[in-house]
Amino acid sequence: MSDKIYLLILKTGIYASLLSVFLVFTNLLFPFITSKQISFNILIEILFVIWATFLVKYPNYRPKWSYISFGLVAFFLALTLSSFTGVDFNLSFWGDIERMLGVFHLLHFLVFYFIIITVMRKWDDWKWFFIVSTLFAIIVSLKGLGEDTKTYSTIGNTAYVSGYLIFNFYFCLLLFFKEKASSLKWLYLLPLPIYFLEFNKANTTGALVGLGFSLIVLFFLYGILAENKKIKLATLSLFVFLAVFSGLALTYKDSDFIRKNSLLAPIAGIDVGKNTFQTRLISWKAAIKDFKNHPILGTGHGNYAITFDKYFTADFYNFTRSETYFDRAHNNVIDIASTSGALGLITYLSIFFATAYYLIRGYIKKYFNVHEFVLISSLIIAYFVQNLAVFDSLVTYMGIMMTLALVYWFYQEGEDSIVDDAKEIVANKAKRMTSSGVDNKETYTLLGVGVIVFIIMWNYNILPLKMLVGTIEGQKAWAQGRAEDTVEIYKDALSYNTVLDRDSRTSLIRIFASNPNAYNKFPASDRLEVANYIIDLAQKNVDYNPGDSLNQMMLAQVCDTASKLVEVGGDKFNYYNDRAMDAINASIGASPGRAPVYFQKAQIYLSAGNSEKAVETLKEAVALNEEYYDSSCHLGRTLIYLGQTEEGYEYIGKCIDMGGASLLSPSGLVKSYASHFNEEGDTERVIKLFDRLVKLNPKDTSVRIDLAKLYAANGQKEEAIETAIEISEIDPTVESYVNEFIDSLE
């Protein structure tokens, strides 16, 4: 093929890669992630075959030496090396389904970069590339704005949406300043209000800080570099205004002026004291503490969870009771330092130092005009700053690779005449085309690389795709009550033995780990066989990394559940119970500050009839953090179950007082607790328990009637009236009685 055809195919493929942002296949596990990444992988692998063949036939098109390219290659080599030296190679290199950020997937972005710098030969190529990207961003924004709640759009995460919009915001500005036709120029600014509305709705603190800081830098740079005195004065004035206004807005972020203004309200969310920041601070401290243990190559790319677990303390529960497992540091720099060590961090930062070098040197040499220099610099700053509170995703990896490639192109265009290179290519084209050796090389490369890439594509993209489809089919079967079909479908899905089976196994394990009665849906003769299969799946996940606290706990859960299927005290029981105890001890050893793991250990002791050890273990959990009411709830419930009612109700009382009534169930148990505290005349606790009963039985008017009476007796007239009105809404036939009750209160 001619070089023009190769370039057309490759450019079309690169443009098409931007479509991945829209892909959400609901028949896949984690559809917002897997749909995009697997599709992107397959496309890039196909393009890689064409690109490699193209470079063999037309060597003059090979990318030139660049510190940016060197930094990228060095960084990905560091990540790859850390995968081999880390604690879990599978997670490091292949990644998991939830994130799909293993080295294998990241290497596709490196290829994406190299193809871009190969085929983007003139500004028109870039112009249409950015036009396509910004048009797609409009669609993503409109989709998000049309959603009632969180603005996930087609991307699936508000932080990812925000990062995606930052890139396209700056792409629009680049198009505006590069456009020579004044009639078209202003069209490129039309998407900005749409982006801003969607960005504002996403309300992601890290992205807000990143974009805001980059705009301050933007006006500062314009103020310093602009040649026109009026522009210099205006931009410096804007810089001062934004800097001062930002400082005042952050200082008075709780004022009505900020909170009641829809445009400024997101600033109120920038608070170092809020729970999400505090939990991330705990996470970052863990990484810093552990760095000395793995200073060169870290724990292995993607293995941040083991560090977080190791230094997890129960104080974490003071800020949140959910999202207590961090598989990322939520700070790109800290995450890279923790998982790939100093080597990973140095090579990562080298990419940005190289970019800064080319930007500054290129600006001095007039390769970049002031607009190009300022906008690209500000974009990279926005990206870097926002990543201090989050981590990369497909859309931001694509965005940064496009940006780095753009810097490469601007600088190379300045260093070498693209026109002259093109003439040289044309002059030598006839000679190359008549060489049978070159033609043979083209054929051999196409076939050789094509076969290798097809094998990679089949094993690491197509087969995982089949596995993911099967996983969803298995989940559907379970939801439809087809228990036996569920296991068979999962067995079929996992029969492909893909490198990404981990999350599929986990999805089936969770069904049985969280639902001990799940085995009752199978014939009695099959239950133990199913249990052994589930245990085998859990063990395979543990084998990746025996230091994984969560996987060890799930293994303990399914082993404990299996022990309930056999005679207590028998050999099989002891086998399952011992395996459960070994796994739960390993889980606690990996993360000794996690109270819920102790709950599971207590359950294993109870299964074995060792009530004394169960209580002792739960008291250990309480001691980890007295304010974590979950522990008091579990201990109190267990003590009452064991007949130690006096001490048990003492802990149930603490559980209720700290807000733990929401954990108590079923209704019969909650009623018995309410009866006990009613006898003691503890109306406050009784009210909280009846409020819980209302939530457990939302259509039961009798519970609400009792709650309304309790409110009235306790002098809580407004709550009594509100509850009475709810009763009439559920059962209109009692409206007259409700009105009499309300009148009696007034």
Tab-separated table of C-alpha atoms in Angstrom, residues 308-584:
chain	number	residue	atom	x	y	z
A	308	PHE	CA	-3.441	0.610	52.799
A	309	ASP	CA	-4.544	-2.555	54.611
A	310	LYS	CA	-1.271	-2.878	56.494
A	311	TYR	CA	-1.523	0.584	58.052
A	312	PHE	CA	-5.307	0.777	58.282
A	313	THR	CA	-6.441	1.889	61.726
A	314	ALA	CA	-9.924	1.822	63.190
A	315	ASP	CA	-9.863	5.632	63.451
A	316	PHE	CA	-10.797	5.510	59.771
A	317	TYR	CA	-14.358	4.611	60.840
A	318	ASN	CA	-14.719	8.011	62.506
A	319	PHE	CA	-14.908	9.501	59.015
A	320	THR	CA	-16.813	6.850	57.078
A	321	ARG	CA	-18.249	3.383	57.501
A	322	SER	CA	-18.293	2.725	53.783
A	323	GLU	CA	-15.548	2.661	51.163
A	324	THR	CA	-13.033	1.332	53.657
A	325	TYR	CA	-11.017	-0.554	51.045
A	326	PHE	CA	-8.705	1.635	48.963
A	327	ASP	CA	-7.087	-0.043	45.968
A	328	ARG	CA	-5.652	3.315	44.891
A	329	ALA	CA	-4.091	6.111	46.942
A	330	HIS	CA	-6.327	8.730	45.265
A	331	ASN	CA	-3.172	10.706	44.567
A	332	ASN	CA	-1.285	9.747	41.436
A	333	VAL	CA	2.145	10.778	42.705
A	334	ILE	CA	1.786	8.940	46.015
A	335	ASP	CA	0.253	5.913	44.327
A	336	ILE	CA	3.107	5.628	41.836
A	337	ALA	CA	5.744	6.096	44.547
A	338	SER	CA	4.085	3.442	46.705
A	339	THR	CA	3.517	0.819	44.028
A	340	SER	CA	6.464	1.351	41.678
A	341	GLY	CA	8.934	2.981	44.038
A	342	ALA	CA	11.458	5.706	43.384
A	343	LEU	CA	12.153	4.321	39.918
A	344	GLY	CA	8.511	4.592	38.928
A	345	LEU	CA	8.138	8.073	40.415
A	346	ILE	CA	11.323	9.433	38.824
A	347	THR	CA	10.427	8.114	35.382
A	348	TYR	CA	6.860	9.418	35.757
A	349	LEU	CA	8.036	12.908	36.684
A	350	SER	CA	10.609	12.778	33.885
A	351	ILE	CA	7.725	12.822	31.399
A	352	PHE	CA	6.584	16.199	32.715
A	353	PHE	CA	10.097	17.607	33.023
A	354	ALA	CA	10.704	16.620	29.394
A	355	THR	CA	7.428	18.238	28.371
A	356	ALA	CA	8.302	21.420	30.262
A	357	TYR	CA	11.725	21.424	28.588
A	358	TYR	CA	10.219	21.242	25.104
A	359	LEU	CA	7.554	23.825	25.914
A	360	ILE	CA	10.025	26.356	27.285
A	361	ARG	CA	12.738	25.697	24.720
A	362	GLY	CA	10.154	25.615	21.944
A	363	TYR	CA	8.666	28.914	23.087
A	364	ILE	CA	12.096	30.526	23.169
A	365	LYS	CA	12.774	29.234	19.642
A	366	LYS	CA	9.326	30.429	18.471
A	367	TYR	CA	8.103	26.872	17.806
A	368	PHE	CA	5.150	27.687	20.091
A	369	ASN	CA	3.368	31.009	19.999
A	370	VAL	CA	2.198	32.509	23.268
A	371	HIS	CA	-1.305	30.997	23.018
A	372	GLU	CA	-0.017	27.494	22.332
A	373	PHE	CA	2.559	27.696	25.099
A	374	VAL	CA	0.162	29.071	27.712
A	375	LEU	CA	-2.784	26.789	26.896
A	376	ILE	CA	-0.794	23.554	26.718
A	377	SER	CA	1.128	24.438	29.895
A	378	SER	CA	-2.111	25.236	31.733
A	379	LEU	CA	-3.754	22.030	30.519
A	380	ILE	CA	-0.897	19.883	31.793
A	381	ILE	CA	-0.967	21.717	35.135
A	382	ALA	CA	-4.735	21.143	35.426
A	383	TYR	CA	-4.263	17.440	34.702
A	384	PHE	CA	-1.391	17.058	37.154
A	385	VAL	CA	-3.121	18.945	39.986
A	386	GLN	CA	-6.435	17.111	39.652
A	387	ASN	CA	-4.536	13.819	39.778
A	388	LEU	CA	-3.284	14.755	43.237
A	389	ALA	CA	-6.772	13.801	44.423
A	390	VAL	CA	-7.643	10.959	42.060
A	391	PHE	CA	-6.076	8.502	39.642
A	392	ASP	CA	-6.032	8.073	35.874
A	393	SER	CA	-8.703	6.383	33.784
A	394	LEU	CA	-9.076	5.583	30.101
A	395	VAL	CA	-10.337	9.066	29.224
A	396	THR	CA	-7.534	10.889	31.047
A	397	TYR	CA	-4.857	8.533	29.731
A	398	MET	CA	-6.093	9.238	26.218
A	399	GLY	CA	-6.197	12.964	26.934
A	400	ILE	CA	-2.677	13.192	28.319
A	401	MET	CA	-1.247	11.054	25.505
A	402	MET	CA	-2.887	13.366	22.966
A	403	THR	CA	-1.435	16.380	24.774
A	404	LEU	CA	2.087	14.961	25.024
A	405	ALA	CA	1.943	13.993	21.356
A	406	LEU	CA	0.871	17.548	20.526
A	407	VAL	CA	3.916	18.968	22.321
A	408	TYR	CA	6.093	16.497	20.428
A	409	TRP	CA	4.557	17.587	17.108
A	410	PHE	CA	4.921	21.315	17.758
A	411	TYR	CA	8.568	20.936	18.696
A	412	GLN	CA	9.440	18.582	15.842
A	413	GLU	CA	7.661	20.831	13.376
A	414	GLY	CA	9.890	23.638	14.552
A	415	GLU	CA	13.068	21.551	14.488
A	416	ASP	CA	12.526	19.912	11.130
A	417	SER	CA	10.648	21.045	8.083
A	418	ILE	CA	7.726	18.698	7.609
A	419	VAL	CA	7.494	19.878	4.023
A	420	ASP	CA	11.119	18.974	3.344
A	421	ASP	CA	10.653	15.569	4.965
A	422	ALA	CA	7.610	14.971	2.807
A	423	LYS	CA	9.603	15.822	-0.318
A	424	GLU	CA	12.326	13.405	0.708
A	425	ILE	CA	9.744	10.682	1.230
A	426	VAL	CA	8.290	11.281	-2.218
A	427	ALA	CA	11.760	11.291	-3.801
A	428	ASN	CA	12.679	7.980	-2.255
A	429	LYS	CA	9.295	6.369	-2.630
A	430	ALA	CA	9.846	4.906	-6.097
A	431	LYS	CA	13.134	3.348	-5.067
A	432	ARG	CA	11.573	1.712	-2.017
A	433	MET	CA	8.546	0.472	-3.885
A	434	THR	CA	10.628	-1.282	-6.535
A	435	SER	CA	12.695	-3.122	-3.953
A	436	SER	CA	11.441	-6.684	-3.556
A	437	GLY	CA	13.211	-6.868	-0.213
A	438	VAL	CA	11.116	-4.057	1.171
A	439	ASP	CA	7.938	-5.602	-0.244
A	440	ASN	CA	8.833	-8.893	1.384
A	441	LYS	CA	9.539	-7.142	4.659
A	442	GLU	CA	6.134	-5.517	4.459
A	443	THR	CA	4.448	-8.882	3.931
A	444	TYR	CA	6.482	-10.658	6.581
A	445	THR	CA	5.864	-7.893	9.097
A	446	LEU	CA	2.141	-7.839	8.410
A	447	LEU	CA	1.859	-11.612	8.799
A	448	GLY	CA	4.353	-12.034	11.639
A	449	VAL	CA	3.190	-9.149	13.797
A	450	GLY	CA	-0.408	-9.886	12.829
A	451	VAL	CA	-0.236	-13.468	14.100
A	452	ILE	CA	1.424	-12.426	17.362
A	453	VAL	CA	-1.074	-9.638	17.950
A	454	PHE	CA	-4.009	-11.919	17.098
A	455	ILE	CA	-2.844	-14.419	19.722
A	456	ILE	CA	-2.566	-11.600	22.263
A	457	MET	CA	-5.946	-10.196	21.259
A	458	TRP	CA	-7.661	-13.574	21.488
A	459	ASN	CA	-6.209	-14.593	24.838
A	460	TYR	CA	-6.245	-11.277	26.637
A	461	ASN	CA	-9.207	-9.428	25.141
A	462	ILE	CA	-11.618	-11.757	23.326
A	463	LEU	CA	-11.591	-14.570	25.895
A	464	PRO	CA	-11.978	-12.131	28.819
A	465	LEU	CA	-14.873	-10.608	26.888
A	466	LYS	CA	-16.539	-14.026	26.695
A	467	MET	CA	-15.891	-14.549	30.396
A	468	LEU	CA	-17.474	-11.196	31.281
A	469	VAL	CA	-20.585	-11.936	29.244
A	470	GLY	CA	-20.896	-15.304	30.983
A	471	THR	CA	-20.507	-13.658	34.381
A	472	ILE	CA	-23.450	-11.351	33.766
A	473	GLU	CA	-25.506	-14.295	32.496
A	474	GLY	CA	-24.694	-16.094	35.735
A	475	GLN	CA	-25.804	-13.110	37.800
A	476	LYS	CA	-29.046	-12.918	35.836
A	477	ALA	CA	-29.681	-16.597	36.468
A	478	TRP	CA	-29.215	-16.096	40.207
A	479	ALA	CA	-31.555	-13.092	40.237
A	480	GLN	CA	-34.166	-15.247	38.489
A	481	GLY	CA	-33.854	-17.931	41.163
A	482	ARG	CA	-32.061	-20.450	38.932
A	483	ALA	CA	-29.416	-21.438	41.454
A	484	GLU	CA	-28.143	-24.587	39.753
A	485	ASP	CA	-27.960	-22.830	36.382
A	486	THR	CA	-26.018	-20.012	38.022
A	487	VAL	CA	-23.147	-22.247	39.050
A	488	GLU	CA	-23.063	-24.025	35.696
A	489	ILE	CA	-23.016	-20.734	33.792
A	490	TYR	CA	-20.189	-19.466	35.979
A	491	LYS	CA	-18.259	-22.686	35.448
A	492	ASP	CA	-18.605	-22.222	31.717
A	493	ALA	CA	-17.548	-18.553	31.929
A	494	LEU	CA	-14.509	-19.413	34.026
A	495	SER	CA	-13.553	-22.354	31.826
A	496	TYR	CA	-11.695	-19.932	29.533
A	497	ASN	CA	-9.096	-19.524	32.316
A	498	THR	CA	-8.423	-15.891	31.504
A	499	VAL	CA	-6.012	-13.590	33.306
A	500	LEU	CA	-8.986	-11.473	34.431
A	501	ASP	CA	-11.020	-14.189	36.164
A	502	ARG	CA	-10.437	-12.681	39.620
A	503	ASP	CA	-13.471	-10.377	39.674
A	504	SER	CA	-15.761	-12.936	38.063
A	505	ARG	CA	-14.879	-15.406	40.798
A	506	THR	CA	-15.411	-12.724	43.416
A	507	SER	CA	-18.897	-11.924	42.110
A	508	LEU	CA	-19.931	-15.564	42.629
A	509	ILE	CA	-18.118	-15.901	45.955
A	510	ARG	CA	-19.976	-12.871	47.331
A	511	ILE	CA	-23.336	-14.514	46.637
A	512	PHE	CA	-22.493	-17.318	49.038
A	513	ALA	CA	-20.278	-15.397	51.460
A	514	SER	CA	-22.995	-12.856	52.205
A	515	ASN	CA	-25.891	-15.317	52.105
A	516	PRO	CA	-25.412	-18.520	54.148
A	517	ASN	CA	-28.890	-19.693	53.110
A	518	ALA	CA	-27.878	-19.660	49.440
A	519	TYR	CA	-27.037	-23.374	49.590
A	520	ASN	CA	-30.641	-24.156	50.521
A	521	LYS	CA	-31.570	-23.445	46.905
A	522	PHE	CA	-29.648	-26.547	45.810
A	523	PRO	CA	-30.582	-30.201	46.296
A	524	ALA	CA	-29.145	-31.471	49.584
A	525	SER	CA	-26.941	-33.941	47.726
A	526	ASP	CA	-25.272	-31.145	45.718
A	527	ARG	CA	-24.684	-28.539	48.406
A	528	LEU	CA	-21.286	-29.693	49.585
A	529	GLU	CA	-20.029	-30.034	46.019
A	530	VAL	CA	-21.116	-26.465	45.291
A	531	ALA	CA	-19.513	-25.282	48.530
A	532	ASN	CA	-16.226	-26.928	47.605
A	533	TYR	CA	-16.336	-25.257	44.198
A	534	ILE	CA	-16.881	-21.845	45.797
A	535	ILE	CA	-14.035	-22.492	48.236
A	536	ASP	CA	-11.791	-23.454	45.337
A	537	LEU	CA	-12.586	-20.147	43.609
A	538	ALA	CA	-11.844	-18.205	46.781
A	539	GLN	CA	-8.550	-20.056	47.214
A	540	LYS	CA	-7.515	-19.200	43.647
A	541	ASN	CA	-8.026	-15.525	44.412
A	542	VAL	CA	-6.008	-15.838	47.614
A	543	ASP	CA	-3.197	-17.574	45.729
A	544	TYR	CA	-2.556	-14.397	43.742
A	545	ASN	CA	-1.532	-12.665	46.949
A	546	PRO	CA	-1.814	-14.439	50.333
A	547	GLY	CA	-1.412	-11.026	51.961
A	548	ASP	CA	-4.721	-9.778	50.559
A	549	SER	CA	-6.904	-9.201	53.624
A	550	LEU	CA	-10.190	-8.993	51.725
A	551	ASN	CA	-9.685	-12.192	49.738
A	552	GLN	CA	-8.595	-14.051	52.866
A	553	MET	CA	-11.743	-12.891	54.657
A	554	MET	CA	-13.947	-14.091	51.794
A	555	LEU	CA	-12.188	-17.456	51.878
A	556	ALA	CA	-12.867	-17.611	55.617
A	557	GLN	CA	-16.542	-16.771	55.062
A	558	VAL	CA	-17.172	-19.477	52.473
A	559	CYS	CA	-15.254	-22.075	54.514
A	560	ASP	CA	-17.303	-21.195	57.590
A	561	THR	CA	-20.517	-21.420	55.571
A	562	ALA	CA	-19.458	-24.840	54.253
A	563	SER	CA	-18.883	-26.054	57.824
A	564	LYS	CA	-22.590	-25.533	58.485
A	565	LEU	CA	-23.422	-28.088	55.798
A	566	VAL	CA	-21.792	-30.959	57.687
A	567	GLU	CA	-22.071	-32.464	61.144
A	568	VAL	CA	-20.552	-30.302	63.863
A	569	GLY	CA	-17.450	-31.862	65.365
A	570	GLY	CA	-16.855	-34.317	62.528
A	571	ASP	CA	-13.715	-34.509	60.421
A	572	LYS	CA	-15.227	-32.509	57.571
A	573	PHE	CA	-16.447	-29.844	59.974
A	574	ASN	CA	-13.026	-29.553	61.556
A	575	TYR	CA	-11.445	-29.322	58.094
A	576	TYR	CA	-13.667	-26.422	57.030
A	577	ASN	CA	-13.507	-24.722	60.417
A	578	ASP	CA	-9.715	-24.933	60.542
A	579	ARG	CA	-9.412	-23.547	57.008
A	580	ALA	CA	-11.767	-20.727	57.932
A	581	MET	CA	-9.737	-19.923	61.044
A	582	ASP	CA	-6.432	-19.977	59.150
A	583	ALA	CA	-7.845	-17.645	56.506
A	584	ILE	CA	-9.373	-15.196	58.976
